[in-house]
């Protein structure tokens, strides 16, 4: 069986994984229950620092909150990044609570409600508009209230981000405005007197191939430059999206930032001549927070069925849908799993980690090589800082919810 091949971001001592400076069993006692998610501040800060080291200083770094909107984490991230991207009215409230300057918050997503648009205009955040309807509604709100509506146009490009886990641009999409329809919409934005600030593109997610990201960023820049000729005001913001992936599965290798940094430096230099008022932004969710988080559950039962070991835990797909393979994966693969209080074990056995739900989908690890575990032991799922807690159907089967802690 192929094993996971990236460096473990957490240390261990006396057989226990150390999370947030504490041995895992002590952290579990401090939290007061399993299952829980723990997100490590030091790792979050280190990730931002490493990224800034690899990218030109002029590139603005935004955190896309949908990856992990835990309020304490968002407040922490607000002090690390240059801006926050929200995708709902409720995320907007959390971003404002976090103390982020509204000038540095942007709001994207199809089907924004009138209330959400009004919230955003009242707050003074940048709206990445995704349709002519949103433009009309914003003009109405602006006229009625006298508050300026700051808008950027989210473009559905005429290309896609190759080898992405999830494609969100190119071809027919519910996201953004088709590139060929943007000139007409820009005229309308000018006619209605909205405060046009620039463009937003987001082509895809979970990409581990630097050359695919570089190609998409180059094409995105070229497209924005072409469309800028139709803009009612100079372009001040150029959000080129993100899509940076993290390794989850055996055979995945970490993203190489060097070519991305070099390409962004070249684009920034080009923009300084061709779009001199524009600041280039990238927006990342998973890449910033995914590797800083663990999900921890406890073994309740150890069952052997016809020779195969099942570790039945108090956690499962209702807490961590992505680790069960049911959050958009085409072929189920195992997330990296550890027995967090048996880090020194040398004897491994083949075991499957399952949850308490009455469905065979409730599988957290399929036939993995793990230390022989007993009831009471702590199962850790790595790479769980993004698309975990809020991306899971926590009420399915009515078991208790997990807790989230920032450590
Ligand atoms: C989901 C999303 C992101 C974050 O994606 P990640 O893969 O977590 O980096 C960023 N921008 C937009 C518009 C999104 O929809």
Coordinates of N, CA and C in Angstrom, one line a residue, residues 242-365:
X242 N -6.9 31.8 -6.8 CA -5.9 31.0 -6.0 C -5.9 29.6 -6.5
X243 N -6.5 28.7 -5.8 CA -6.5 27.3 -6.2 C -5.3 26.5 -5.7
X244 N -4.5 27.1 -4.8 CA -3.3 26.3 -4.3 C -3.8 25.1 -3.5
X245 N -3.3 24.0 -3.8 CA -3.7 22.7 -3.1 C -2.7 22.3 -2.0
X246 N -3.2 21.4 -1.2 CA -2.3 20.7 -0.2 C -2.3 19.2 -0.5
X247 N -1.2 18.5 -0.1 CA -1.2 17.1 -0.3 C -2.2 16.4 0.7
X248 N -3.0 15.5 0.2 CA -3.9 14.8 1.1 C -3.6 13.3 1.0
X249 N -3.3 12.8 -0.2 CA -3.4 11.4 -0.5 C -2.0 10.8 -0.8
X250 N -1.9 9.5 -0.7 CA -0.6 8.9 -1.0 C -0.2 9.3 -2.5
X251 N 1.0 9.7 -2.6 CA 1.4 10.1 -4.0 C 1.3 11.6 -4.2
X252 N 0.5 12.3 -3.4 CA 0.4 13.8 -3.6 C 1.8 14.4 -3.1
X253 N 2.2 15.4 -3.8 CA 3.4 16.1 -3.4 C 3.1 17.6 -3.2
X254 N 3.7 18.3 -2.2 CA 3.4 19.7 -1.9 C 3.6 20.6 -3.1
X255 N 2.8 21.6 -3.2 CA 2.9 22.6 -4.3 C 4.2 23.3 -4.3
X256 N 4.9 23.4 -5.4 CA 6.1 24.2 -5.5 C 5.8 25.7 -5.8
X257 N 6.1 26.5 -4.8 CA 5.8 27.9 -4.8 C 6.7 28.7 -5.7
X258 N 7.9 28.2 -5.9 CA 8.9 29.1 -6.6 C 8.5 29.6 -8.0
X259 N 8.0 28.7 -8.8 CA 7.5 29.2 -10.2 C 6.3 30.1 -10.1
X260 N 5.5 29.9 -9.1 CA 4.3 30.8 -8.9 C 4.8 32.2 -8.5
X261 N 5.7 32.2 -7.5 CA 6.3 33.5 -7.1 C 6.9 34.2 -8.2
X262 N 7.7 33.5 -9.0 CA 8.4 34.1 -10.2 C 7.4 34.7 -11.2
X263 N 6.4 33.9 -11.4 CA 5.4 34.4 -12.4 C 4.6 35.6 -11.9
X264 N 4.3 35.6 -10.6 CA 3.6 36.7 -10.0 C 4.4 38.0 -10.0
X265 N 5.7 37.8 -9.8 CA 6.7 39.0 -9.9 C 6.6 39.5 -11.3
X266 N 6.7 38.7 -12.3 CA 6.6 39.1 -13.7 C 5.3 39.8 -14.0
X267 N 4.2 39.3 -13.5 CA 2.9 39.9 -13.8 C 2.8 41.2 -13.1
X268 N 3.3 41.3 -11.8 CA 3.3 42.6 -11.1 C 4.0 43.6 -11.8
X269 N 5.2 43.2 -12.4 CA 6.0 44.2 -13.2 C 5.2 44.7 -14.4
X270 N 4.6 43.7 -15.1 CA 3.8 44.1 -16.3 C 2.6 45.0 -15.9
X271 N 2.0 44.6 -14.8 CA 0.8 45.4 -14.4 C 1.3 46.9 -14.0
X272 N 2.4 47.0 -13.5 CA 2.9 48.4 -13.0 C 3.0 49.3 -14.3
X273 N 3.2 48.7 -15.4 CA 3.2 49.5 -16.7 C 1.8 49.6 -17.3
X274 N 1.1 48.4 -17.4 CA -0.1 48.4 -18.2 C -1.4 48.7 -17.4
X275 N -1.4 48.5 -16.1 CA -2.5 48.8 -15.2 C -2.0 49.5 -14.0
X276 N -1.4 50.7 -14.1 CA -0.6 51.2 -13.0 C -1.3 51.4 -11.7
X277 N -2.7 51.5 -11.7 CA -3.4 51.7 -10.4 C -3.8 50.4 -9.7
X278 N -3.5 49.3 -10.4 CA -4.0 48.0 -9.9 C -3.1 47.3 -8.9
X279 N -3.7 46.8 -7.8 CA -3.0 45.9 -6.9 C -3.4 44.5 -7.2
X280 N -2.5 43.6 -7.3 CA -2.8 42.2 -7.5 C -3.1 41.5 -6.2
X281 N -4.2 40.7 -6.2 CA -4.5 40.0 -5.0 C -4.6 38.5 -5.4
X282 N -4.2 37.6 -4.4 CA -4.6 36.2 -4.6 C -5.4 35.8 -3.3
X283 N -6.4 34.9 -3.5 CA -7.2 34.5 -2.4 C -7.1 33.0 -2.2
X284 N -6.8 32.7 -1.0 CA -6.5 31.2 -0.6 C -7.3 30.9 0.6
X285 N -7.9 29.7 0.6 CA -8.6 29.1 1.7 C -7.8 28.0 2.3
X286 N -8.0 26.8 1.7 CA -7.4 25.6 2.1 C -5.9 25.7 2.3
X287 N -5.2 26.3 1.4 CA -3.7 26.4 1.5 C -3.2 27.0 2.8
X288 N -4.0 28.0 3.2 CA -3.6 28.8 4.4 C -3.9 28.0 5.7
X289 N -5.0 27.2 5.7 CA -5.4 26.7 7.0 C -5.5 25.2 7.1
X290 N -5.5 24.5 5.9 CA -5.7 23.1 5.9 C -4.8 22.2 6.7
X291 N -3.5 22.5 6.6 CA -2.5 21.7 7.2 C -2.3 22.0 8.7
X292 N -2.9 23.1 9.1 CA -2.7 23.5 10.5 C -3.8 22.9 11.4
X293 N -4.7 22.1 10.9 CA -5.8 21.5 11.7 C -5.8 20.0 11.7
X294 N -6.2 19.5 12.9 CA -6.4 18.1 13.1 C -7.8 17.8 13.5
X295 N -8.3 16.7 13.2 CA -9.6 16.2 13.8 C -9.2 15.0 14.6
X296 N -9.8 15.0 15.8 CA -9.4 14.0 16.8 C -10.7 13.3 17.3
X297 N -10.7 12.0 17.2 CA -11.8 11.2 17.8 C -11.2 10.0 18.6
X298 N -12.1 9.3 19.3 CA -11.6 8.3 20.2 C -12.2 6.9 19.8
X299 N -11.3 5.9 20.0 CA -11.8 4.6 19.7 C -12.7 4.1 20.8
X300 N -13.9 3.7 20.3 CA -15.0 3.2 21.3 C -14.9 1.6 21.3
X301 N -14.6 1.1 20.2 CA -14.7 -0.4 20.1 C -13.7 -0.9 19.1
X302 N -13.2 -2.1 19.4 CA -12.3 -2.7 18.4 C -13.0 -4.0 18.0
X303 N -13.4 -4.1 16.7 CA -14.1 -5.3 16.3 C -13.2 -6.0 15.2
X304 N -13.3 -7.3 15.3 CA -12.6 -8.1 14.2 C -13.7 -8.8 13.5
X305 N -13.9 -8.5 12.2 CA -14.9 -9.2 11.4 C -14.2 -10.0 10.3
X306 N -14.3 -11.3 10.5 CA -13.7 -12.2 9.5 C -12.3 -11.8 9.2
X307 N -11.6 -11.6 10.3 CA -10.1 -11.3 10.1 C -9.7 -9.9 9.9
X308 N -10.7 -9.0 9.7 CA -10.4 -7.6 9.4 C -10.7 -6.7 10.7
X309 N -9.8 -5.9 11.0 CA -9.9 -5.0 12.2 C -10.7 -3.7 11.9
X310 N -11.7 -3.5 12.7 CA -12.4 -2.2 12.6 C -12.3 -1.4 13.9
X311 N -11.8 -0.2 13.8 CA -11.7 0.7 14.9 C -12.9 1.5 14.9
X312 N -13.9 1.3 15.8 CA -15.1 2.1 15.7 C -14.9 3.3 16.7
X313 N -15.1 4.5 16.1 CA -14.8 5.7 16.9 C -16.1 6.5 17.2
X314 N -15.9 7.5 18.0 CA -17.0 8.5 18.3 C -17.1 9.6 17.2
X315 N -16.2 9.5 16.2 CA -16.2 10.5 15.1 C -16.6 9.8 13.8
X316 N -16.9 10.6 12.8 CA -17.3 10.0 11.6 C -17.6 11.0 10.5
X317 N -18.3 10.6 9.5 CA -18.5 11.4 8.3 C -19.4 12.6 8.6
X318 N -20.2 12.5 9.7 CA -21.1 13.6 10.1 C -20.3 14.8 10.6
X319 N -19.0 14.5 11.0 CA -18.1 15.6 11.5 C -17.1 16.0 10.4
X320 N -16.7 15.0 9.6 CA -15.6 15.2 8.6 C -16.0 14.5 7.3
X321 N -16.8 15.1 6.6 CA -17.3 14.5 5.4 C -16.2 14.3 4.4
X322 N -15.3 15.3 4.3 CA -14.2 15.2 3.3 C -13.3 13.9 3.5
X323 N -13.0 13.7 4.8 CA -12.2 12.5 5.1 C -12.9 11.2 4.8
X324 N -14.2 11.2 4.8 CA -14.9 10.0 4.4 C -15.0 9.8 2.9
X325 N -14.5 10.8 2.2 CA -14.5 10.7 0.7 C -15.7 11.1 0.0
X326 N -16.6 11.7 0.8 CA -17.9 12.1 0.2 C -18.1 13.6 -0.1
X327 N -17.0 14.3 -0.1 CA -17.1 15.8 -0.3 C -16.5 16.0 -1.7
X328 N -17.1 15.5 -2.7 CA -16.7 15.8 -4.1 C -15.6 14.9 -4.7
X329 N -15.1 13.9 -3.9 CA -14.0 13.1 -4.4 C -14.7 12.1 -5.4
X330 N -13.9 11.8 -6.5 CA -14.4 10.8 -7.4 C -14.1 9.4 -7.0
X331 N -12.9 9.2 -6.6 CA -12.4 7.9 -6.1 C -12.1 8.1 -4.6
X332 N -12.6 7.3 -3.7 CA -12.3 7.4 -2.3 C -10.8 7.1 -2.0
X333 N -10.1 8.0 -1.4 CA -8.7 7.7 -0.9 C -8.6 8.1 0.6
X334 N -7.7 7.5 1.3 CA -7.5 7.8 2.7 C -6.8 9.1 2.9
X335 N -7.4 9.9 3.8 CA -6.7 11.1 4.4 C -5.6 10.5 5.3
X336 N -4.5 11.2 5.6 CA -3.5 10.7 6.6 C -4.1 10.6 8.0
X337 N -4.0 9.4 8.5 CA -4.5 9.0 9.9 C -3.4 8.5 10.8
X338 N -3.5 9.0 12.0 CA -2.5 8.5 13.0 C -3.2 8.0 14.3
X339 N -2.6 7.2 15.1 CA -3.1 6.9 16.4 C -2.2 7.9 17.3
X340 N -2.8 9.0 17.8 CA -2.1 10.1 18.3 C -1.4 9.8 19.7
X341 N -1.8 8.7 20.3 CA -1.1 8.4 21.6 C -0.3 7.1 21.4
X342 N 0.0 6.7 20.2 CA 0.9 5.5 20.0 C 1.8 5.9 18.8
X343 N 2.4 7.1 18.9 CA 3.3 7.5 17.9 C 4.6 6.7 17.8
X344 N 5.0 6.1 18.9 CA 6.2 5.3 18.9 C 6.1 3.9 18.5
X345 N 4.8 3.4 18.2 CA 4.6 2.0 17.9 C 5.3 1.6 16.7
X346 N 5.9 0.4 16.8 CA 6.6 -0.1 15.6 C 5.8 -1.2 14.9
X347 N 5.0 -1.9 15.7 CA 4.1 -3.0 15.2 C 2.9 -2.4 14.5
X348 N 2.7 -2.6 13.2 CA 1.5 -2.0 12.6 C 0.6 -3.2 12.2
X349 N -0.7 -2.9 12.0 CA -1.6 -3.9 11.6 C -2.5 -3.2 10.5
X350 N -3.2 -3.9 9.7 CA -4.2 -3.4 8.8 C -5.5 -3.2 9.5
X351 N -6.0 -1.9 9.5 CA -7.3 -1.7 10.2 C -8.1 -0.6 9.4
X352 N -9.4 -0.7 9.6 CA -10.2 0.4 9.0 C -10.8 1.2 10.2
X353 N -10.8 2.5 10.0 CA -11.4 3.4 11.0 C -12.8 3.8 10.6
X354 N -13.8 3.6 11.4 CA -15.1 3.9 11.0 C -15.8 4.7 12.1
X355 N -16.9 5.3 11.8 CA -17.7 6.0 12.8 C -18.9 5.2 13.3
X356 N -19.7 5.9 14.1 CA -20.9 5.2 14.7 C -22.1 5.2 13.9
X357 N -22.1 5.8 12.7 CA -23.3 5.9 11.9 C -23.7 4.6 11.2
X358 N -25.0 4.4 11.1 CA -25.4 3.2 10.4 C -25.4 3.4 8.9
X359 N -24.3 3.5 8.3 CA -24.1 3.6 6.9 C -22.7 3.2 6.5
X360 N -22.5 2.4 5.5 CA -21.1 2.0 5.1 C -20.3 3.2 4.6
X361 N -20.9 4.3 4.3 CA -20.2 5.5 3.9 C -19.4 6.1 5.1
X362 N -19.7 5.7 6.3 CA -19.1 6.3 7.5 C -17.7 5.6 7.7
X363 N -16.8 5.9 6.8 CA -15.5 5.3 6.8 C -14.4 6.4 6.8
X364 N -13.6 6.5 7.8 CA -12.6 7.5 7.9 C -11.2 7.1 7.4
X365 N -11.0 5.8 7.5 CA -9.7 5.2 7.0 C -10.0 3.8 6.5

